XYZ file of C-alpha atoms in Angstrom:
447
model
C -6.804 -17.688 -11.350
C -8.470 -17.424 -14.855
C -9.666 -13.978 -16.173
C -13.441 -13.867 -16.801
C -12.606 -12.287 -20.354
C -9.454 -11.513 -22.602
C -7.428 -8.665 -22.149
C -8.662 -5.856 -23.825
C -6.679 -4.911 -26.922
C -4.049 -1.891 -27.287
C -6.628 -0.339 -29.854
C -9.148 -0.204 -27.358
C -11.080 3.314 -27.455
C -13.378 4.408 -24.593
C -17.011 3.407 -24.989
C -19.398 6.354 -25.081
C -21.937 7.440 -22.040
C -25.120 5.342 -21.670
C -28.408 6.968 -23.098
C -30.008 9.668 -20.623
C -26.350 10.047 -18.580
C -26.982 13.608 -18.757
C -30.408 14.135 -18.141
C -29.602 11.880 -14.960
C -26.778 13.476 -14.289
C -28.359 17.106 -14.312
C -31.182 15.481 -11.843
C -28.479 14.226 -9.366
C -26.934 17.792 -9.439
C -29.886 19.587 -8.781
C -30.655 17.422 -5.648
C -27.015 17.972 -4.652
C -27.659 21.804 -4.905
C -30.990 21.263 -3.051
C -28.889 19.332 -0.287
C -26.021 22.178 -0.137
C -28.956 24.575 1.021
C -29.758 22.282 3.650
C -26.272 22.128 4.803
C -24.459 18.977 2.775
C -21.656 17.797 4.985
C -19.463 16.881 1.537
C -19.400 20.621 0.856
C -16.170 22.656 1.792
C -13.737 19.930 2.404
C -11.545 20.094 -0.550
C -7.870 20.854 0.032
C -4.528 20.039 -1.770
C -0.805 19.330 -0.479
C 1.064 21.086 -1.900
C -1.781 23.710 -2.846
C -0.057 25.243 -5.676
C 0.256 21.853 -7.854
C -0.763 21.977 -11.320
C -0.201 20.167 -14.492
C -1.597 16.729 -15.832
C -2.106 14.294 -13.039
C -2.689 10.467 -12.843
C -5.536 10.374 -9.773
C -5.462 7.475 -7.788
C -8.354 7.260 -4.972
C -6.945 5.501 -1.819
C -9.274 6.206 1.165
C -6.787 4.943 3.936
C -3.467 3.952 4.209
C -4.406 0.351 4.292
C -5.630 0.631 0.486
C -2.613 2.765 -0.365
C -0.345 -0.162 0.784
C -3.036 -2.805 -0.937
C -2.070 -1.232 -4.334
C 1.329 0.030 -4.207
C 3.076 -1.982 -6.663
C 0.218 -0.935 -9.212
C 0.422 2.664 -8.271
C 4.427 2.059 -8.483
C 4.155 0.533 -11.807
C 1.758 3.179 -13.046
C 3.486 6.044 -12.065
C 6.964 4.413 -13.732
C 4.782 3.842 -16.953
C 3.791 7.551 -16.796
C 6.327 9.774 -15.635
C 4.832 12.841 -17.512
C 1.969 12.942 -15.110
C 1.642 14.086 -11.252
C 0.536 11.129 -8.793
C -2.522 12.652 -7.135
C -3.812 10.791 -3.910
C -7.465 11.639 -3.362
C -8.695 10.942 0.083
C -11.454 11.929 2.753
C -9.306 11.781 5.714
C -6.861 14.407 6.051
C -4.862 12.667 8.966
C -3.673 10.309 6.561
C -1.731 13.279 4.324
C 1.656 12.991 6.415
C 1.627 9.290 5.932
C 0.657 9.286 1.941
C 3.495 11.710 1.561
C 5.841 9.680 3.348
C 5.189 6.564 1.154
C 4.582 8.977 -2.007
C 6.765 11.991 -1.741
C 6.316 13.459 -5.231
C 2.233 13.220 -4.916
C -0.365 15.405 -4.383
C -2.793 14.536 -1.562
C -6.317 16.176 -1.985
C -8.821 16.110 0.761
C -12.698 15.509 -0.412
C -15.428 14.138 0.503
C -17.142 13.595 -3.081
C -19.028 16.436 -3.658
C -19.020 17.492 -7.507
C -17.659 21.031 -7.168
C -14.456 19.155 -5.862
C -14.165 16.970 -8.793
C -14.340 20.028 -11.053
C -11.838 22.194 -9.016
C -9.513 19.263 -9.407
C -10.030 18.781 -12.873
C -9.215 22.423 -13.627
C -5.999 22.069 -11.380
C -4.464 18.751 -12.121
C -6.510 17.345 -15.243
C -6.087 13.553 -15.133
C -4.593 11.288 -17.678
C -5.537 8.381 -15.945
C -7.886 7.468 -13.072
C -7.280 4.346 -10.773
C -9.853 3.582 -8.000
C -7.898 1.536 -5.714
C -10.001 -1.111 -4.546
C -12.987 0.332 -2.763
C -15.962 1.273 -3.230
C -16.887 -0.736 -6.633
C -20.296 0.995 -6.497
C -21.676 4.734 -5.403
C -21.100 4.739 -1.278
C -21.256 1.139 -1.171
C -18.384 1.361 1.655
C -17.443 3.518 4.536
C -15.583 5.657 2.351
C -17.048 8.245 -0.385
C -15.580 8.317 -3.886
C -18.475 10.064 -5.851
C -19.251 9.838 -9.680
C -18.477 13.238 -10.159
C -14.690 12.554 -9.707
C -15.184 9.654 -12.626
C -17.382 11.801 -14.533
C -14.704 14.304 -14.758
C -11.900 11.854 -15.729
C -14.084 10.878 -18.421
C -14.749 14.460 -19.538
C -10.842 15.135 -19.464
C -10.271 11.864 -21.631
C -9.046 9.792 -18.905
C -8.563 6.134 -18.944
C -10.025 4.619 -15.711
C -9.016 1.547 -14.257
C -10.784 -0.264 -11.027
C -7.893 -1.909 -8.960
C -8.649 -4.876 -6.634
C -12.600 -4.414 -6.702
C -14.479 -5.789 -3.839
C -17.616 -5.605 -2.463
C -18.883 -4.325 1.115
C -22.440 -4.952 0.125
C -23.185 -1.763 2.585
C -26.239 0.667 1.981
C -25.563 3.978 1.132
C -25.560 5.876 4.620
C -27.351 8.888 3.526
C -30.259 10.189 1.452
C -28.266 11.917 -1.239
C -25.810 8.993 -1.368
C -28.940 6.477 -1.710
C -30.036 8.754 -4.560
C -26.820 8.893 -6.466
C -26.849 5.368 -6.338
C -30.237 4.716 -7.658
C -29.690 7.050 -10.472
C -26.244 6.365 -11.386
C -25.094 3.309 -10.332
C -24.869 2.218 -13.999
C -23.171 5.012 -15.366
C -20.531 4.464 -12.208
C -19.953 0.846 -13.403
C -19.958 1.776 -17.416
C -17.489 4.691 -16.734
C -14.612 2.122 -16.161
C -12.449 1.151 -19.089
C -11.252 -1.547 -17.340
C -12.885 -3.408 -13.908
C -10.172 -5.586 -12.134
C -11.827 -7.678 -9.514
C -10.502 -10.112 -6.738
C -12.841 -13.461 -7.861
C -15.533 -14.449 -9.991
C -18.593 -13.965 -7.391
C -17.597 -9.993 -7.270
C -17.437 -9.817 -11.055
C -20.934 -11.868 -11.712
C -22.457 -9.374 -9.226
C -20.883 -6.072 -10.725
C -22.178 -7.657 -14.417
C -25.459 -7.958 -13.152
C -25.547 -4.556 -11.680
C -24.709 -3.075 -15.342
C -20.915 -3.691 -15.519
C -19.766 -4.387 -19.045
C -18.898 -8.133 -19.133
C -15.888 -7.133 -21.753
C -14.389 -5.043 -19.440
C -14.342 -7.101 -15.992
C -11.081 -9.238 -15.545
C -10.790 -11.459 -12.592
C -6.948 -10.888 -11.195
C -6.986 -12.151 -7.624
C -6.120 -10.356 -4.745
C -3.294 -7.943 -5.005
C -2.654 -7.998 -1.288
C -0.897 -11.192 -1.509
C 1.580 -9.582 -3.510
C 1.780 -6.033 -2.097
C 2.304 -7.244 1.719
C 5.503 -9.710 1.084
C 8.498 -8.037 2.413
C 10.824 -10.610 2.511
C 13.735 -8.347 1.611
C 12.681 -5.432 4.221
C 15.532 -3.622 5.717
C 15.226 -1.275 8.773
C 16.964 1.549 6.100
C 13.343 1.248 4.472
C 11.421 2.583 7.821
C 10.492 6.392 6.779
C 10.022 7.673 10.211
C 11.511 5.185 12.832
C 14.719 3.621 11.656
C 16.980 4.280 14.831
C 14.035 2.897 16.866
C 13.323 -0.124 14.957
C 17.171 -0.781 14.380
C 17.206 -0.658 18.005
C 14.581 -3.332 18.683
C 16.039 -5.454 15.917
C 19.436 -5.433 17.884
C 17.866 -6.191 21.258
C 17.130 -9.671 22.501
C 13.762 -8.536 24.114
C 11.203 -10.600 22.930
C 8.652 -8.295 21.538
C 5.060 -9.041 21.207
C 3.473 -6.385 18.029
C -0.347 -5.966 18.597
C -1.727 -4.468 15.353
C -5.091 -2.598 14.982
C -5.958 -3.837 18.531
C -9.188 -1.316 18.884
C -11.919 -2.961 20.605
C -11.429 -2.807 24.409
C -12.445 -6.685 25.221
C -9.342 -7.593 22.551
C -7.212 -4.971 24.057
C -7.942 -6.742 27.479
C -7.022 -10.165 26.104
C -3.727 -9.307 24.549
C -2.929 -7.279 28.043
C -3.896 -10.377 29.977
C -1.948 -12.562 27.717
C 0.857 -10.388 27.838
C 0.874 -10.300 31.866
C 1.186 -14.231 31.637
C 4.288 -13.805 29.412
C 6.158 -11.684 31.507
C 6.100 -14.129 34.161
C 8.490 -16.147 31.762
C 9.968 -12.963 30.025
C 10.103 -10.189 32.648
C 11.805 -8.081 29.825
C 9.329 -8.289 27.254
C 7.979 -5.408 25.043
C 4.505 -5.354 23.879
C 4.001 -2.501 20.936
C 0.148 -1.866 20.891
C -1.306 -0.076 17.849
C -4.339 1.056 18.381
C -6.878 1.543 15.100
C -7.257 5.195 14.647
C -5.119 6.855 17.119
C -6.912 10.387 16.470
C -9.824 8.818 18.216
C -9.197 10.838 21.739
C -11.611 8.812 23.626
C -10.540 5.589 22.163
C -6.900 6.457 23.353
C -8.144 7.874 26.693
C -9.555 4.150 27.070
C -6.973 2.473 26.063
C -4.369 4.197 28.008
C -6.315 4.117 31.203
C -6.573 0.264 30.431
C -2.533 0.304 30.369
C -2.662 2.230 33.822
C -4.782 -0.153 35.295
C -2.558 -3.089 34.018
C 0.462 -0.892 35.874
C 2.654 -1.132 32.690
C 5.253 1.623 32.057
C 3.838 3.515 28.968
C 5.510 5.184 25.992
C 3.540 7.044 23.140
C 5.340 6.836 19.661
C 4.118 10.201 18.972
C 6.047 11.546 22.013
C 9.475 10.029 21.268
C 12.211 10.933 19.054
C 14.015 8.590 16.568
C 16.188 6.418 18.965
C 16.709 3.761 21.156
C 13.942 2.982 23.312
C 14.275 3.276 27.253
C 14.712 0.019 28.994
C 12.031 0.575 31.459
C 9.119 0.708 28.897
C 7.193 -2.065 28.789
C 4.353 -1.049 26.535
C 5.068 1.440 23.313
C 1.942 2.817 22.173
C 2.047 3.447 18.349
C -0.278 6.280 18.345
C 1.064 7.523 14.723
C -0.554 6.422 11.138
C 1.607 4.463 9.050
C 4.298 3.035 10.990
C 3.127 -0.182 11.729
C 3.932 -2.212 8.695
C 7.467 -1.549 9.654
C 7.113 -1.987 13.322
C 5.713 -5.857 12.620
C 9.421 -6.275 11.506
C 10.756 -5.858 14.811
C 7.909 -8.773 16.218
C 8.991 -11.931 18.049
C 5.524 -12.442 17.444
C 2.488 -10.591 16.280
C -1.273 -10.267 17.176
C -3.567 -8.506 14.311
C -6.966 -7.152 15.674
C -10.288 -8.466 14.308
C -11.352 -7.510 11.008
C -7.690 -6.081 10.093
C -4.597 -6.857 7.755
C -3.022 -10.405 8.616
C -0.827 -9.968 5.622
C 1.411 -7.152 6.866
C 3.010 -9.390 9.447
C 2.467 -12.509 7.316
C 4.352 -10.937 4.787
C 7.554 -10.322 6.953
C 7.265 -14.302 7.885
C 6.240 -13.634 11.418
C 4.631 -15.963 13.634
C 0.880 -14.723 14.292
C -2.028 -14.971 16.827
C -5.564 -13.900 15.830
C -8.999 -14.057 17.410
C -12.121 -15.229 15.558
C -15.622 -13.540 14.543
C -14.469 -11.455 11.832
C -16.974 -9.767 9.627
C -17.641 -10.501 6.343
C -18.399 -6.770 5.280
C -14.539 -5.862 6.014
C -12.158 -5.742 2.761
C -9.605 -8.128 5.468
C -12.214 -10.869 5.200
C -11.349 -12.317 2.004
C -7.621 -13.054 2.709
C -8.953 -14.105 6.470
C -11.053 -16.476 4.780
C -8.800 -18.038 2.316
C -6.233 -18.522 4.768
C -8.476 -19.845 7.544
C -9.697 -22.296 5.130
C -6.041 -23.407 4.746
C -5.445 -23.678 8.172
C -2.554 -21.401 8.321
C -4.312 -19.062 11.000
C -3.966 -19.355 14.312
C -7.044 -18.275 16.437
C -6.691 -17.706 19.990
C -9.617 -16.586 22.232
C -8.591 -16.845 25.466
C -5.105 -15.187 27.393
C -3.859 -19.115 28.199
C -3.334 -19.944 24.707
C -2.405 -16.692 23.226
C 0.407 -16.510 25.905
C 1.146 -20.148 25.137
C 1.790 -19.624 21.144
C 3.667 -16.381 22.159
C 6.182 -18.666 24.211
C 6.222 -20.965 21.346
C 7.361 -18.385 18.989
C 9.866 -16.598 21.302
C 11.698 -19.925 22.208
C 11.501 -21.089 18.480
C 9.385 -23.875 19.009
C 9.799 -26.344 16.296
C 5.936 -26.121 15.577
C 6.433 -22.390 14.795
C 8.640 -23.294 12.005
C 6.137 -25.624 10.490
C 3.316 -22.989 10.850
C 5.466 -20.394 9.087
C 6.437 -23.221 6.349
C 2.991 -23.920 5.848
C 1.770 -20.080 5.337
C 4.498 -19.417 3.194
C 3.338 -21.718 1.081
C -0.128 -21.126 1.004
C 0.495 -17.166 0.683
C 3.141 -18.401 -2.628
C 0.204 -20.207 -4.235
C -2.137 -17.039 -3.835
C 0.198 -14.215 -5.610
C 0.337 -12.971 -9.176
C -2.191 -10.614 -8.864
C 0.107 -7.664 -9.762
C 1.011 -9.292 -13.513
C -2.579 -9.850 -14.160
C -3.163 -6.221 -13.212
C -0.623 -5.034 -15.330
C -1.778 -6.991 -18.636
C -5.457 -5.948 -17.810
C -4.338 -2.356 -17.494
C -1.592 -1.993 -20.284
C -4.056 -1.223 -23.068
C -4.937 1.913 -21.341
C -1.346 3.462 -19.999
C -1.044 5.764 -23.285
C -4.385 5.539 -24.945
């Protein structure tokens, strides 16, 4: 995949702020203070784990475990290049803290909803020498998460190198009035504050350039997920939380269906219907069902009620020790955060819910089913579109066809082997983004 522009030279220096930036920032801060008086919900969310962390840092904005997994090779590479810097993972979701620290134990997790006071406080405690924005958002409040210009501005004030990784556009409108004002006032300053902007495709690069990104800092580097999700050498010892449970599943001859991020009730109903059909032939089959956002009590209650109506013997991962699963359990609900990608390794066949990450099971060479009807604004869509266009995704929109494909996978039908061969061929042709990211960012590692 060609670059839009040549890589930056090692002697590159940060560009100055755009004329009038200080005035625009002062105006935005006045508006933010006014919002504080009216009950700004971004205020008061700041926390650090561990709370006493101090020293020079490498800031990463990674709003969810999905973004962390997507850019993990670059996070690992950057932290290896700068072992003198403490990695700081910034997110607005406190429930990801445990999963983040399981993946990167030496990191500090910063919880913030993007208030400018949080950025100043973090810079005092852990001043950044580098900041990397992991995939989203490419514009202020352009995604269902909030990385504010304040963090970029503080990073620049500290002299940090600033990197955008795996950039892609959601095309969302800002959800709140203050977010709308931030984009209107500071969008060009936001884009101009990055030393290098690595984006997934030329379309994204053109869109960002039209909105004010400096052309000479844009790099088309492809989608890092094709590299990050490749796990052909996965071993059970790598599982951070359930090695004994996974080892037992891998050693058993039970057919295992792993349904990842199956959240909508209609899709859950289809998966359960297909599993009921499957059990007529394979009565010992196990369904591992991972709902999106298990912390959402309303959704979990609805799912458990649905499983009860299906008459399945259910266990919840959060209530089990790490050990062999009781043989009478027919459905394991994976109501934990950060474990799904390891549980795909135990799958005889996987199903990924609409709008979620198909590369996690495909990276483990697992047969896969999906439903159609994906949303073009989701970050999973570019991967879905590329693989759909290559004809390697198996869409099943009813219980019967889904069950038929699962049976073929369990019985090792020749067509499944051919599907996996064609899928790996397609995936291999799309890899290489990590190396392109490294080349684009190398000049800024030790500025």
